[in-house]
Amino acid sequence: MIAETSDAPGTSSIVSGAAPDTSSAAPSVHVRAFVTWLAIFPIVAVGMSIMSVFAEGWHPVLRSLVLTAVVVPLAVYLVVPNLLKLYTRWTKSRSS
């Protein structure tokens, strides 16, 4: 059922009586936290190993700054979204 409501003169909004689509619901916060850790841990481990070659004498804060400047964008824009897609495909295939 779709109904049009008006909260104030000149404004209206469409209200749907349909239930939300749970098949495309976002994973729980616990799943997202685990997937984020799963993405970040190997990137940090590899990054620390690579940086140990050329950044041994650097101040720890500078090393952290450089490492996180690489890890965070890589995880946020590339690794985590792809892992969440894999998780979604995996859960849909298990429910079918």
PDB file of C-alpha atoms in Angstrom:
ATOM      1  CA  MET A   1       0.000   0.000   0.000  1.00  0.00           C
ATOM      2  CA  ILE A   2       1.333   3.432  -0.931  1.00  0.00           C
ATOM      3  CA  ALA A   3      -0.104   6.575   0.584  1.00  0.00           C
ATOM      4  CA  GLU A   4       0.768  10.205   0.215  1.00  0.00           C
ATOM      5  CA  THR A   5       1.056  12.229   3.395  1.00  0.00           C
ATOM      6  CA  SER A   6       1.529  15.903   3.990  1.00  0.00           C
ATOM      7  CA  ASP A   7       3.320  17.253   7.042  1.00  0.00           C
ATOM      8  CA  ALA A   8       3.163  20.921   6.120  1.00  0.00           C
ATOM      9  CA  PRO A   9       1.504  22.970   3.408  1.00  0.00           C
ATOM     10  CA  GLY A  10       3.278  22.509   0.088  1.00  0.00           C
ATOM     11  CA  THR A  11       5.185  19.387   1.171  1.00  0.00           C
ATOM     12  CA  SER A  12       4.324  15.752   0.752  1.00  0.00           C
ATOM     13  CA  SER A  13       6.055  12.423   1.058  1.00  0.00           C
ATOM     14  CA  ILE A  14       5.348   8.922  -0.151  1.00  0.00           C
ATOM     15  CA  VAL A  15       4.854   6.291   2.541  1.00  0.00           C
ATOM     16  CA  SER A  16       5.084   2.629   1.628  1.00  0.00           C
ATOM     17  CA  GLY A  17       3.399  -0.062   3.660  1.00  0.00           C
ATOM     18  CA  ALA A  18       5.680  -2.747   2.244  1.00  0.00           C
ATOM     19  CA  ALA A  19       8.129  -4.525   4.513  1.00  0.00           C
ATOM     20  CA  PRO A  20      11.795  -3.591   4.071  1.00  0.00           C
ATOM     21  CA  ASP A  21      13.849  -5.831   1.810  1.00  0.00           C
ATOM     22  CA  THR A  22      15.889  -7.940   4.245  1.00  0.00           C
ATOM     23  CA  SER A  23      17.728  -9.796   1.473  1.00  0.00           C
ATOM     24  CA  SER A  24      19.945  -6.764   0.895  1.00  0.00           C
ATOM     25  CA  ALA A  25      20.246  -5.773   4.553  1.00  0.00           C
ATOM     26  CA  ALA A  26      23.686  -4.736   5.711  1.00  0.00           C
ATOM     27  CA  PRO A  27      25.708  -7.259   7.713  1.00  0.00           C
ATOM     28  CA  SER A  28      25.671  -6.889  11.484  1.00  0.00           C
ATOM     29  CA  VAL A  29      28.139  -4.612  13.211  1.00  0.00           C
ATOM     30  CA  HIS A  30      29.983  -7.701  14.461  1.00  0.00           C
ATOM     31  CA  VAL A  31      30.438  -9.059  10.940  1.00  0.00           C
ATOM     32  CA  ARG A  32      31.592  -5.652   9.673  1.00  0.00           C
ATOM     33  CA  ALA A  33      34.083  -5.366  12.565  1.00  0.00           C
ATOM     34  CA  PHE A  34      35.495  -8.823  11.832  1.00  0.00           C
ATOM     35  CA  VAL A  35      35.713  -8.150   8.090  1.00  0.00           C
ATOM     36  CA  THR A  36      37.450  -4.835   8.776  1.00  0.00           C
ATOM     37  CA  TRP A  37      39.979  -6.550  11.038  1.00  0.00           C
ATOM     38  CA  LEU A  38      40.434  -9.298   8.453  1.00  0.00           C
ATOM     39  CA  ALA A  39      41.245  -6.621   5.872  1.00  0.00           C
ATOM     40  CA  ILE A  40      43.486  -4.437   8.016  1.00  0.00           C
ATOM     41  CA  PHE A  41      45.618  -7.019   9.830  1.00  0.00           C
ATOM     42  CA  PRO A  42      47.392  -8.462   6.769  1.00  0.00           C
ATOM     43  CA  ILE A  43      47.852  -5.022   5.207  1.00  0.00           C
ATOM     44  CA  VAL A  44      49.456  -3.728   8.415  1.00  0.00           C
ATOM     45  CA  ALA A  45      51.630  -6.842   8.787  1.00  0.00           C
ATOM     46  CA  VAL A  46      52.918  -6.577   5.227  1.00  0.00           C
ATOM     47  CA  GLY A  47      53.281  -2.798   5.483  1.00  0.00           C
ATOM     48  CA  MET A  48      55.321  -3.052   8.679  1.00  0.00           C
ATOM     49  CA  SER A  49      57.582  -5.641   7.083  1.00  0.00           C
ATOM     50  CA  ILE A  50      58.146  -3.469   4.014  1.00  0.00           C
ATOM     51  CA  MET A  51      58.679  -0.321   6.083  1.00  0.00           C
ATOM     52  CA  SER A  52      61.219  -2.016   8.338  1.00  0.00           C
ATOM     53  CA  VAL A  53      63.627  -2.011   5.397  1.00  0.00           C
ATOM     54  CA  PHE A  54      63.689   1.761   4.876  1.00  0.00           C
ATOM     55  CA  ALA A  55      62.094   3.343   7.970  1.00  0.00           C
ATOM     56  CA  GLU A  56      64.122   1.794  10.789  1.00  0.00           C
ATOM     57  CA  GLY A  57      65.448   5.111  12.056  1.00  0.00           C
ATOM     58  CA  TRP A  58      62.149   6.958  11.795  1.00  0.00           C
ATOM     59  CA  HIS A  59      60.254   8.160  14.826  1.00  0.00           C
ATOM     60  CA  PRO A  60      57.419   5.717  15.666  1.00  0.00           C
ATOM     61  CA  VAL A  61      54.777   8.412  15.134  1.00  0.00           C
ATOM     62  CA  LEU A  62      56.084   9.119  11.632  1.00  0.00           C
ATOM     63  CA  ARG A  63      56.100   5.392  10.826  1.00  0.00           C
ATOM     64  CA  SER A  64      52.504   5.131  12.074  1.00  0.00           C
ATOM     65  CA  LEU A  65      51.486   8.179  10.048  1.00  0.00           C
ATOM     66  CA  VAL A  66      52.918   6.768   6.816  1.00  0.00           C
ATOM     67  CA  LEU A  67      51.582   3.266   7.439  1.00  0.00           C
ATOM     68  CA  THR A  68      48.044   4.419   8.263  1.00  0.00           C
ATOM     69  CA  ALA A  69      48.064   6.823   5.311  1.00  0.00           C
ATOM     70  CA  VAL A  70      48.418   3.750   3.094  1.00  0.00           C
ATOM     71  CA  VAL A  71      46.425   1.174   5.074  1.00  0.00           C
ATOM     72  CA  VAL A  72      43.237   3.144   5.763  1.00  0.00           C
ATOM     73  CA  PRO A  73      42.406   4.182   2.173  1.00  0.00           C
ATOM     74  CA  LEU A  74      43.401   0.768   0.849  1.00  0.00           C
ATOM     75  CA  ALA A  75      41.158  -0.976   3.377  1.00  0.00           C
ATOM     76  CA  VAL A  76      38.206   1.442   3.138  1.00  0.00           C
ATOM     77  CA  TYR A  77      38.020   1.794  -0.633  1.00  0.00           C
ATOM     78  CA  LEU A  78      39.288  -1.548  -1.895  1.00  0.00           C
ATOM     79  CA  VAL A  79      39.666  -4.446   0.504  1.00  0.00           C
ATOM     80  CA  VAL A  80      36.693  -4.134   2.908  1.00  0.00           C
ATOM     81  CA  PRO A  81      34.066  -3.539   0.178  1.00  0.00           C
ATOM     82  CA  ASN A  82      35.313  -6.577  -1.747  1.00  0.00           C
ATOM     83  CA  LEU A  83      35.322  -8.741   1.373  1.00  0.00           C
ATOM     84  CA  LEU A  84      31.768  -7.610   2.189  1.00  0.00           C
ATOM     85  CA  LYS A  85      30.681  -8.516  -1.355  1.00  0.00           C
ATOM     86  CA  LEU A  86      32.201 -11.966  -0.887  1.00  0.00           C
ATOM     87  CA  TYR A  87      30.452 -12.296   2.468  1.00  0.00           C
ATOM     88  CA  THR A  88      27.112 -11.274   0.931  1.00  0.00           C
ATOM     89  CA  ARG A  89      27.503 -13.782  -1.911  1.00  0.00           C
ATOM     90  CA  TRP A  90      28.482 -16.487   0.558  1.00  0.00           C
ATOM     91  CA  THR A  91      25.486 -15.869   2.838  1.00  0.00           C
ATOM     92  CA  LYS A  92      23.062 -15.736  -0.120  1.00  0.00           C
ATOM     93  CA  SER A  93      24.397 -19.010  -1.497  1.00  0.00           C
ATOM     94  CA  ARG A  94      24.000 -20.651   1.929  1.00  0.00           C
ATOM     95  CA  SER A  95      20.398 -19.462   2.289  1.00  0.00           C
ATOM     96  CA  SER A  96      19.375 -20.661  -1.170  1.00  0.00           C
TER      97      SER A  96
END
